[in-house]
């Protein structure tokens, strides 16, 4: 079945530095990937929609210059948290949508295991 | 974004059926109903989805009300591995984005 990986699984960085998180679809091509963040005991919040070869679409309130998303290939999307601060500490989760379209199972999202970011 | 409402938490005894409700009174005619579950410190896992008719798969059943304003996820025999947060999500047939609600934290009692 469809497998999505994330790297790293956890990262600790100092305030002011940048951190890159990778999301890979291992056994399928993902034209669309999504990035979420999740605070402790809270639900997932959609940050942005990433389409291969085009600019990401950010949700309202998400700073696109702070959370840089690149989707350069059909199997890889990256999220870079720039100038990280302690309030950016969170669980970041990506998902990948196999194929295109809205019918059948094409729209189903396969989630990665998440990346726990701690900014000190 | 179409909203869903779920109870914050539920308990079930092991090997008994569990009915997890979800209200989505603002659902539009083309919104799909998806259920995912999330174990601690993991990404969500697909459970089931449907549009109008009831659906069954190896994991669960989904019962959709006739007016589609509510649905119920049914786990036929709860196991300890089913303890998770269950999310009911409405997906539009345009952008495919998922907007998660608060979910229901299911506790399975041995």
PDB file of C-alpha atoms in Angstrom:
ATOM      1  CA  UNK A   1       0.000   0.000   0.000  1.00  0.00           C
ATOM      2  CA  UNK A   2       0.903   3.651  -0.239  1.00  0.00           C
ATOM      3  CA  UNK A   3       3.742   4.660   2.065  1.00  0.00           C
ATOM      4  CA  UNK A   4       4.786   8.179   2.964  1.00  0.00           C
ATOM      5  CA  UNK A   5       7.957   8.897   4.891  1.00  0.00           C
ATOM      6  CA  UNK A   6       9.200  11.988   6.666  1.00  0.00           C
ATOM      7  CA  UNK A   7      12.709  12.961   7.621  1.00  0.00           C
ATOM      8  CA  UNK A   8      13.796  13.707  10.220  1.00  0.00           C
ATOM      9  CA  UNK A   9      11.383  12.137  12.688  1.00  0.00           C
ATOM     10  CA  UNK A  10      12.429  14.613  15.316  1.00  0.00           C
ATOM     11  CA  UNK A  11      14.695  17.645  15.355  1.00  0.00           C
ATOM     12  CA  UNK A  12      15.874  20.117  17.947  1.00  0.00           C
ATOM     13  CA  UNK A  13      17.210  23.441  16.761  1.00  0.00           C
ATOM     14  CA  UNK A  14      18.205  26.759  18.220  1.00  0.00           C
ATOM     15  CA  UNK A  15      16.050  29.820  17.898  1.00  0.00           C
ATOM     16  CA  UNK A  16      16.828  31.756  14.723  1.00  0.00           C
ATOM     17  CA  UNK A  17      17.998  28.812  12.665  1.00  0.00           C
ATOM     18  CA  UNK A  18      16.181  27.161   9.771  1.00  0.00           C
ATOM     19  CA  UNK A  19      15.015  23.582   9.619  1.00  0.00           C
ATOM     20  CA  UNK A  20      14.078  21.528   6.552  1.00  0.00           C
ATOM     21  CA  UNK A  21      11.621  18.642   6.734  1.00  0.00           C
ATOM     22  CA  UNK A  22      11.312  16.181   3.866  1.00  0.00           C
ATOM     23  CA  UNK A  23       8.186  14.298   2.843  1.00  0.00           C
ATOM     24  CA  UNK A  24       8.497  11.434   0.377  1.00  0.00           C
ATOM     25  CA  UNK A  25       5.962   9.161  -1.252  1.00  0.00           C
ATOM     26  CA  UNK A  26       7.849   5.881  -1.473  1.00  0.00           C
ATOM     27  CA  UNK A  27       5.777   3.730  -3.793  1.00  0.00           C
ATOM     28  CA  UNK A  28       3.593   6.125  -5.742  1.00  0.00           C
ATOM     29  CA  UNK A  29       3.718   9.490  -7.431  1.00  0.00           C
ATOM     30  CA  UNK A  30       2.043  12.318  -5.594  1.00  0.00           C
ATOM     31  CA  UNK A  31       0.937  15.271  -7.643  1.00  0.00           C
ATOM     32  CA  UNK A  32      -0.382  16.938  -4.520  1.00  0.00           C
ATOM     33  CA  UNK A  33       1.028  16.980  -1.029  1.00  0.00           C
ATOM     34  CA  UNK A  34      -0.317  18.693   2.049  1.00  0.00           C
ATOM     35  CA  UNK A  35       1.423  20.037   5.133  1.00  0.00           C
ATOM     36  CA  UNK A  36      -0.184  20.147   8.568  1.00  0.00           C
ATOM     37  CA  UNK A  37       0.927  21.147  12.020  1.00  0.00           C
ATOM     38  CA  UNK A  38      -0.404  19.771  15.256  1.00  0.00           C
ATOM     39  CA  UNK A  39       0.049  21.171  18.745  1.00  0.00           C
ATOM     40  CA  UNK A  40      -0.155  18.857  21.790  1.00  0.00           C
ATOM     41  CA  UNK A  41      -3.641  17.484  22.365  1.00  0.00           C
ATOM     42  CA  UNK A  42      -4.962  19.502  19.439  1.00  0.00           C
ATOM     43  CA  UNK A  43      -6.206  18.580  16.018  1.00  0.00           C
ATOM     44  CA  UNK A  44      -4.292  18.819  12.754  1.00  0.00           C
ATOM     45  CA  UNK A  45      -4.293  22.219  11.124  1.00  0.00           C
ATOM     46  CA  UNK A  46      -3.800  22.409   7.371  1.00  0.00           C
ATOM     47  CA  UNK A  47      -0.942  24.774   6.543  1.00  0.00           C
ATOM     48  CA  UNK A  48      -0.607  24.507   2.779  1.00  0.00           C
ATOM     49  CA  UNK A  49      -1.313  22.539  -0.365  1.00  0.00           C
ATOM     50  CA  UNK A  50       1.682  21.729  -2.498  1.00  0.00           C
ATOM     51  CA  UNK A  51       1.393  20.835  -6.170  1.00  0.00           C
ATOM     52  CA  UNK A  52       4.359  19.452  -8.065  1.00  0.00           C
ATOM     53  CA  UNK A  53       6.038  22.089 -10.182  1.00  0.00           C
ATOM     54  CA  UNK A  54       4.004  25.023  -8.943  1.00  0.00           C
ATOM     55  CA  UNK A  55       3.844  27.338  -5.968  1.00  0.00           C
ATOM     56  CA  UNK A  56       2.196  26.119  -2.821  1.00  0.00           C
ATOM     57  CA  UNK A  57      -1.167  27.458  -1.737  1.00  0.00           C
ATOM     58  CA  UNK A  58      -1.131  28.556   1.878  1.00  0.00           C
ATOM     59  CA  UNK A  59      -4.064  28.607   4.259  1.00  0.00           C
ATOM     60  CA  UNK A  60      -5.151  31.874   5.747  1.00  0.00           C
ATOM     61  CA  UNK A  61      -2.887  32.965   8.580  1.00  0.00           C
ATOM     62  CA  UNK A  62       0.082  30.828   7.538  1.00  0.00           C
ATOM     63  CA  UNK A  63       3.159  32.901   6.682  1.00  0.00           C
ATOM     64  CA  UNK A  64       4.474  31.753   3.335  1.00  0.00           C
ATOM     65  CA  UNK A  65       7.842  33.452   3.870  1.00  0.00           C
ATOM     66  CA  UNK A  66       8.330  31.618   7.136  1.00  0.00           C
ATOM     67  CA  UNK A  67       7.172  28.198   5.989  1.00  0.00           C
ATOM     68  CA  UNK A  68       8.804  27.612   2.621  1.00  0.00           C
ATOM     69  CA  UNK A  69       7.417  24.705   0.648  1.00  0.00           C
ATOM     70  CA  UNK A  70       9.055  23.131  -2.366  1.00  0.00           C
ATOM     71  CA  UNK A  71       7.544  20.305  -4.386  1.00  0.00           C
ATOM     72  CA  UNK A  72      10.206  19.718  -7.012  1.00  0.00           C
ATOM     73  CA  UNK A  73       9.341  16.148  -7.929  1.00  0.00           C
ATOM     74  CA  UNK A  74       6.381  13.790  -7.851  1.00  0.00           C
ATOM     75  CA  UNK A  75       7.777  12.007  -4.816  1.00  0.00           C
ATOM     76  CA  UNK A  76       9.295  14.766  -2.703  1.00  0.00           C
ATOM     77  CA  UNK A  77       8.043  17.874  -0.966  1.00  0.00           C
ATOM     78  CA  UNK A  78      10.010  19.861   1.572  1.00  0.00           C
ATOM     79  CA  UNK A  79       8.937  22.266   4.298  1.00  0.00           C
ATOM     80  CA  UNK A  80      11.535  24.709   5.567  1.00  0.00           C
ATOM     81  CA  UNK A  81      10.810  26.542   8.784  1.00  0.00           C
ATOM     82  CA  UNK A  82      12.886  29.692   8.509  1.00  0.00           C
ATOM     83  CA  UNK A  83      14.186  31.629  11.500  1.00  0.00           C
ATOM     84  CA  UNK A  84      12.495  29.208  13.851  1.00  0.00           C
ATOM     85  CA  UNK A  85      11.260  30.388  17.236  1.00  0.00           C
ATOM     86  CA  UNK A  86      10.016  28.414  20.251  1.00  0.00           C
ATOM     87  CA  UNK A  87       6.393  29.029  19.218  1.00  0.00           C
ATOM     88  CA  UNK A  88       7.120  27.074  16.015  1.00  0.00           C
ATOM     89  CA  UNK A  89       7.710  23.951  18.091  1.00  0.00           C
ATOM     90  CA  UNK A  90       5.094  21.508  16.934  1.00  0.00           C
ATOM     91  CA  UNK A  91       4.382  18.187  15.255  1.00  0.00           C
ATOM     92  CA  UNK A  92       4.547  18.654  11.482  1.00  0.00           C
ATOM     93  CA  UNK A  93       2.761  16.084   9.339  1.00  0.00           C
ATOM     94  CA  UNK A  94       2.654  15.750   5.586  1.00  0.00           C
ATOM     95  CA  UNK A  95       0.266  13.806   3.426  1.00  0.00           C
ATOM     96  CA  UNK A  96       0.388  12.786  -0.184  1.00  0.00           C
ATOM     97  CA  UNK A  97      -2.448  12.364  -2.626  1.00  0.00           C
ATOM     98  CA  UNK A  98      -1.990   9.672  -5.202  1.00  0.00           C
ATOM     99  CA  UNK A  99      -2.959  10.671  -8.700  1.00  0.00           C
ATOM    100  CA  UNK A 100      -5.351  13.405  -9.636  1.00  0.00           C
ATOM    101  CA  UNK A 101      -9.048  13.882  -9.761  1.00  0.00           C
ATOM    102  CA  UNK A 102     -11.819  13.736  -7.240  1.00  0.00           C
ATOM    103  CA  UNK A 103     -13.437  10.388  -7.844  1.00  0.00           C
ATOM    104  CA  UNK A 104     -12.446   6.899  -6.898  1.00  0.00           C
ATOM    105  CA  UNK A 105      -9.570   6.657  -4.457  1.00  0.00           C
ATOM    106  CA  UNK A 106      -7.456   9.270  -6.234  1.00  0.00           C
ATOM    107  CA  UNK A 107      -8.216  11.875  -3.590  1.00  0.00           C
ATOM    108  CA  UNK A 108      -7.264   9.702  -0.630  1.00  0.00           C
ATOM    109  CA  UNK A 109      -4.511  11.188   1.476  1.00  0.00           C
ATOM    110  CA  UNK A 110      -1.704   9.037   2.841  1.00  0.00           C
ATOM    111  CA  UNK A 111      -0.072  10.555   5.875  1.00  0.00           C
ATOM    112  CA  UNK A 112       3.542  10.505   6.925  1.00  0.00           C
ATOM    113  CA  UNK A 113       4.595   9.594  10.466  1.00  0.00           C
ATOM    114  CA  UNK A 114       5.239  13.210  11.415  1.00  0.00           C
ATOM    115  CA  UNK A 115       8.247  15.290  12.457  1.00  0.00           C
ATOM    116  CA  UNK A 116       8.502  16.674  15.949  1.00  0.00           C
ATOM    117  CA  UNK A 117      10.236  20.045  15.928  1.00  0.00           C
ATOM    118  CA  UNK A 118      11.540  21.559  19.143  1.00  0.00           C
ATOM    119  CA  UNK A 119      13.005  25.038  19.010  1.00  0.00           C
ATOM    120  CA  UNK A 120      15.101  26.025  22.030  1.00  0.00           C
TER     121      UNK A 120
ATOM    122  CA  UNK B   1     -14.928  25.066   5.400  1.00  0.00           C
ATOM    123  CA  UNK B   2     -17.584  22.536   6.178  1.00  0.00           C
ATOM    124  CA  UNK B   3     -17.564  21.725   9.866  1.00  0.00           C
ATOM    125  CA  UNK B   4     -17.965  18.497  11.761  1.00  0.00           C
ATOM    126  CA  UNK B   5     -18.890  17.994  15.401  1.00  0.00           C
ATOM    127  CA  UNK B   6     -17.836  14.954  17.384  1.00  0.00           C
ATOM    128  CA  UNK B   7     -17.894  14.046  21.079  1.00  0.00           C
ATOM    129  CA  UNK B   8     -14.523  14.730  22.680  1.00  0.00           C
ATOM    130  CA  UNK B   9     -14.163  11.255  24.100  1.00  0.00           C
ATOM    131  CA  UNK B  10     -15.807   7.861  24.281  1.00  0.00           C
ATOM    132  CA  UNK B  11     -15.113   4.588  26.031  1.00  0.00           C
ATOM    133  CA  UNK B  12     -15.762   1.052  24.945  1.00  0.00           C
ATOM    134  CA  UNK B  13     -15.172  -2.362  26.397  1.00  0.00           C
ATOM    135  CA  UNK B  14     -12.882  -4.637  24.473  1.00  0.00           C
ATOM    136  CA  UNK B  15     -14.612  -6.891  21.926  1.00  0.00           C
ATOM    137  CA  UNK B  16     -17.801  -4.849  22.001  1.00  0.00           C
ATOM    138  CA  UNK B  17     -19.091  -2.729  19.115  1.00  0.00           C
ATOM    139  CA  UNK B  18     -18.408   0.995  19.111  1.00  0.00           C
ATOM    140  CA  UNK B  19     -20.518   3.651  17.445  1.00  0.00           C
ATOM    141  CA  UNK B  20     -18.716   6.938  16.904  1.00  0.00           C
ATOM    142  CA  UNK B  21     -21.096   9.740  15.871  1.00  0.00           C
ATOM    143  CA  UNK B  22     -20.369  12.784  13.734  1.00  0.00           C
ATOM    144  CA  UNK B  23     -22.640  15.717  12.959  1.00  0.00           C
ATOM    145  CA  UNK B  24     -22.126  17.669   9.755  1.00  0.00           C
ATOM    146  CA  UNK B  25     -25.288  19.704   9.339  1.00  0.00           C
ATOM    147  CA  UNK B  26     -23.710  22.110   6.827  1.00  0.00           C
ATOM    148  CA  UNK B  27     -22.605  19.369   4.440  1.00  0.00           C
ATOM    149  CA  UNK B  28     -23.123  20.133   0.768  1.00  0.00           C
ATOM    150  CA  UNK B  29     -24.395  17.693  -1.796  1.00  0.00           C
ATOM    151  CA  UNK B  30     -20.933  16.940  -3.165  1.00  0.00           C
ATOM    152  CA  UNK B  31     -18.965  16.667   0.080  1.00  0.00           C
ATOM    153  CA  UNK B  32     -17.503  13.265   0.852  1.00  0.00           C
ATOM    154  CA  UNK B  33     -17.382  12.006   4.443  1.00  0.00           C
ATOM    155  CA  UNK B  34     -13.996  10.628   5.465  1.00  0.00           C
ATOM    156  CA  UNK B  35     -12.882   8.987   8.681  1.00  0.00           C
ATOM    157  CA  UNK B  36      -9.261   8.814   9.750  1.00  0.00           C
ATOM    158  CA  UNK B  37      -7.748   7.772  13.044  1.00  0.00           C
ATOM    159  CA  UNK B  38      -4.551   8.843  14.730  1.00  0.00           C
ATOM    160  CA  UNK B  39      -2.508   6.981  17.305  1.00  0.00           C
ATOM    161  CA  UNK B  40      -0.278   9.013  19.637  1.00  0.00           C
ATOM    162  CA  UNK B  41       2.724  10.576  17.901  1.00  0.00           C
ATOM    163  CA  UNK B  42       1.772   9.115  14.526  1.00  0.00           C
ATOM    164  CA  UNK B  43       0.220  10.428  11.350  1.00  0.00           C
ATOM    165  CA  UNK B  44      -3.472   9.799  10.688  1.00  0.00           C
ATOM    166  CA  UNK B  45      -4.543   6.532   9.114  1.00  0.00           C
ATOM    167  CA  UNK B  46      -7.393   6.124   6.633  1.00  0.00           C
ATOM    168  CA  UNK B  47     -10.384   4.234   7.976  1.00  0.00           C
ATOM    169  CA  UNK B  48     -13.287   4.644   5.584  1.00  0.00           C
ATOM    170  CA  UNK B  49     -15.153   7.130   3.439  1.00  0.00           C
ATOM    171  CA  UNK B  50     -18.529   7.530   1.788  1.00  0.00           C
ATOM    172  CA  UNK B  51     -20.850   9.893  -0.035  1.00  0.00           C
ATOM    173  CA  UNK B  52     -24.458   8.776   0.367  1.00  0.00           C
ATOM    174  CA  UNK B  53     -24.663   5.025   0.844  1.00  0.00           C
ATOM    175  CA  UNK B  54     -23.498   3.035   3.833  1.00  0.00           C
ATOM    176  CA  UNK B  55     -20.036   1.541   3.373  1.00  0.00           C
ATOM    177  CA  UNK B  56     -18.227  -1.463   4.785  1.00  0.00           C
ATOM    178  CA  UNK B  57     -14.577  -2.418   4.714  1.00  0.00           C
ATOM    179  CA  UNK B  58     -12.299  -4.668   6.716  1.00  0.00           C
ATOM    180  CA  UNK B  59     -11.729  -2.003   9.347  1.00  0.00           C
ATOM    181  CA  UNK B  60     -15.157  -0.555   9.944  1.00  0.00           C
ATOM    182  CA  UNK B  61     -18.593   0.369   8.664  1.00  0.00           C
ATOM    183  CA  UNK B  62     -19.894   3.825   7.899  1.00  0.00           C
ATOM    184  CA  UNK B  63     -23.571   4.576   8.320  1.00  0.00           C
ATOM    185  CA  UNK B  64     -24.714   7.810   6.680  1.00  0.00           C
ATOM    186  CA  UNK B  65     -28.022   9.408   7.606  1.00  0.00           C
ATOM    187  CA  UNK B  66     -30.545   9.824   4.826  1.00  0.00           C
ATOM    188  CA  UNK B  67     -30.271  13.624   4.978  1.00  0.00           C
ATOM    189  CA  UNK B  68     -26.452  13.296   5.206  1.00  0.00           C
ATOM    190  CA  UNK B  69     -26.339  15.679   8.148  1.00  0.00           C
ATOM    191  CA  UNK B  70     -24.775  13.027  10.348  1.00  0.00           C
ATOM    192  CA  UNK B  71     -22.845   9.794  10.107  1.00  0.00           C
ATOM    193  CA  UNK B  72     -21.651   7.043  12.411  1.00  0.00           C
ATOM    194  CA  UNK B  73     -18.439   5.064  12.286  1.00  0.00           C
ATOM    195  CA  UNK B  74     -18.971   1.553  13.542  1.00  0.00           C
ATOM    196  CA  UNK B  75     -16.169  -0.635  14.848  1.00  0.00           C
ATOM    197  CA  UNK B  76     -17.722  -4.049  15.128  1.00  0.00           C
ATOM    198  CA  UNK B  77     -15.435  -5.468  17.802  1.00  0.00           C
ATOM    199  CA  UNK B  78     -13.186  -2.984  19.528  1.00  0.00           C
ATOM    200  CA  UNK B  79      -9.658  -4.101  20.313  1.00  0.00           C
ATOM    201  CA  UNK B  80      -6.990  -2.371  22.365  1.00  0.00           C
ATOM    202  CA  UNK B  81      -5.297  -1.406  19.109  1.00  0.00           C
ATOM    203  CA  UNK B  82      -8.354   0.623  18.160  1.00  0.00           C
ATOM    204  CA  UNK B  83      -7.650   3.135  20.913  1.00  0.00           C
ATOM    205  CA  UNK B  84      -6.984   6.342  18.987  1.00  0.00           C
ATOM    206  CA  UNK B  85      -8.412   9.737  18.084  1.00  0.00           C
ATOM    207  CA  UNK B  86     -10.996   9.337  15.346  1.00  0.00           C
ATOM    208  CA  UNK B  87     -11.558  12.216  12.976  1.00  0.00           C
ATOM    209  CA  UNK B  88     -14.619  12.762  10.821  1.00  0.00           C
ATOM    210  CA  UNK B  89     -13.725  15.019   7.886  1.00  0.00           C
ATOM    211  CA  UNK B  90     -15.681  16.516   5.021  1.00  0.00           C
ATOM    212  CA  UNK B  91     -13.867  16.698   1.713  1.00  0.00           C
ATOM    213  CA  UNK B  92     -15.064  18.899  -1.111  1.00  0.00           C
ATOM    214  CA  UNK B  93     -14.798  17.499  -4.590  1.00  0.00           C
ATOM    215  CA  UNK B  94     -12.810  20.504  -5.771  1.00  0.00           C
ATOM    216  CA  UNK B  95      -9.634  21.108  -3.798  1.00  0.00           C
ATOM    217  CA  UNK B  96      -9.400  17.816  -1.912  1.00  0.00           C
ATOM    218  CA  UNK B  97      -8.251  19.633   1.227  1.00  0.00           C
ATOM    219  CA  UNK B  98      -8.965  18.063   4.602  1.00  0.00           C
ATOM    220  CA  UNK B  99      -9.996  20.327   7.456  1.00  0.00           C
ATOM    221  CA  UNK B 100      -9.806  18.329  10.648  1.00  0.00           C
ATOM    222  CA  UNK B 101     -12.226  18.854  13.518  1.00  0.00           C
ATOM    223  CA  UNK B 102     -11.474  18.069  17.142  1.00  0.00           C
ATOM    224  CA  UNK B 103     -12.027  14.328  16.793  1.00  0.00           C
ATOM    225  CA  UNK B 104     -13.135  11.723  19.333  1.00  0.00           C
ATOM    226  CA  UNK B 105     -10.603  10.113  21.613  1.00  0.00           C
ATOM    227  CA  UNK B 106     -11.605   6.471  21.945  1.00  0.00           C
ATOM    228  CA  UNK B 107     -10.512   4.531  25.006  1.00  0.00           C
ATOM    229  CA  UNK B 108     -10.851   0.759  24.892  1.00  0.00           C
ATOM    230  CA  UNK B 109     -11.159  -0.896  28.273  1.00  0.00           C
ATOM    231  CA  UNK B 110      -9.746  -4.416  28.609  1.00  0.00           C
TER     232      UNK B 110
END
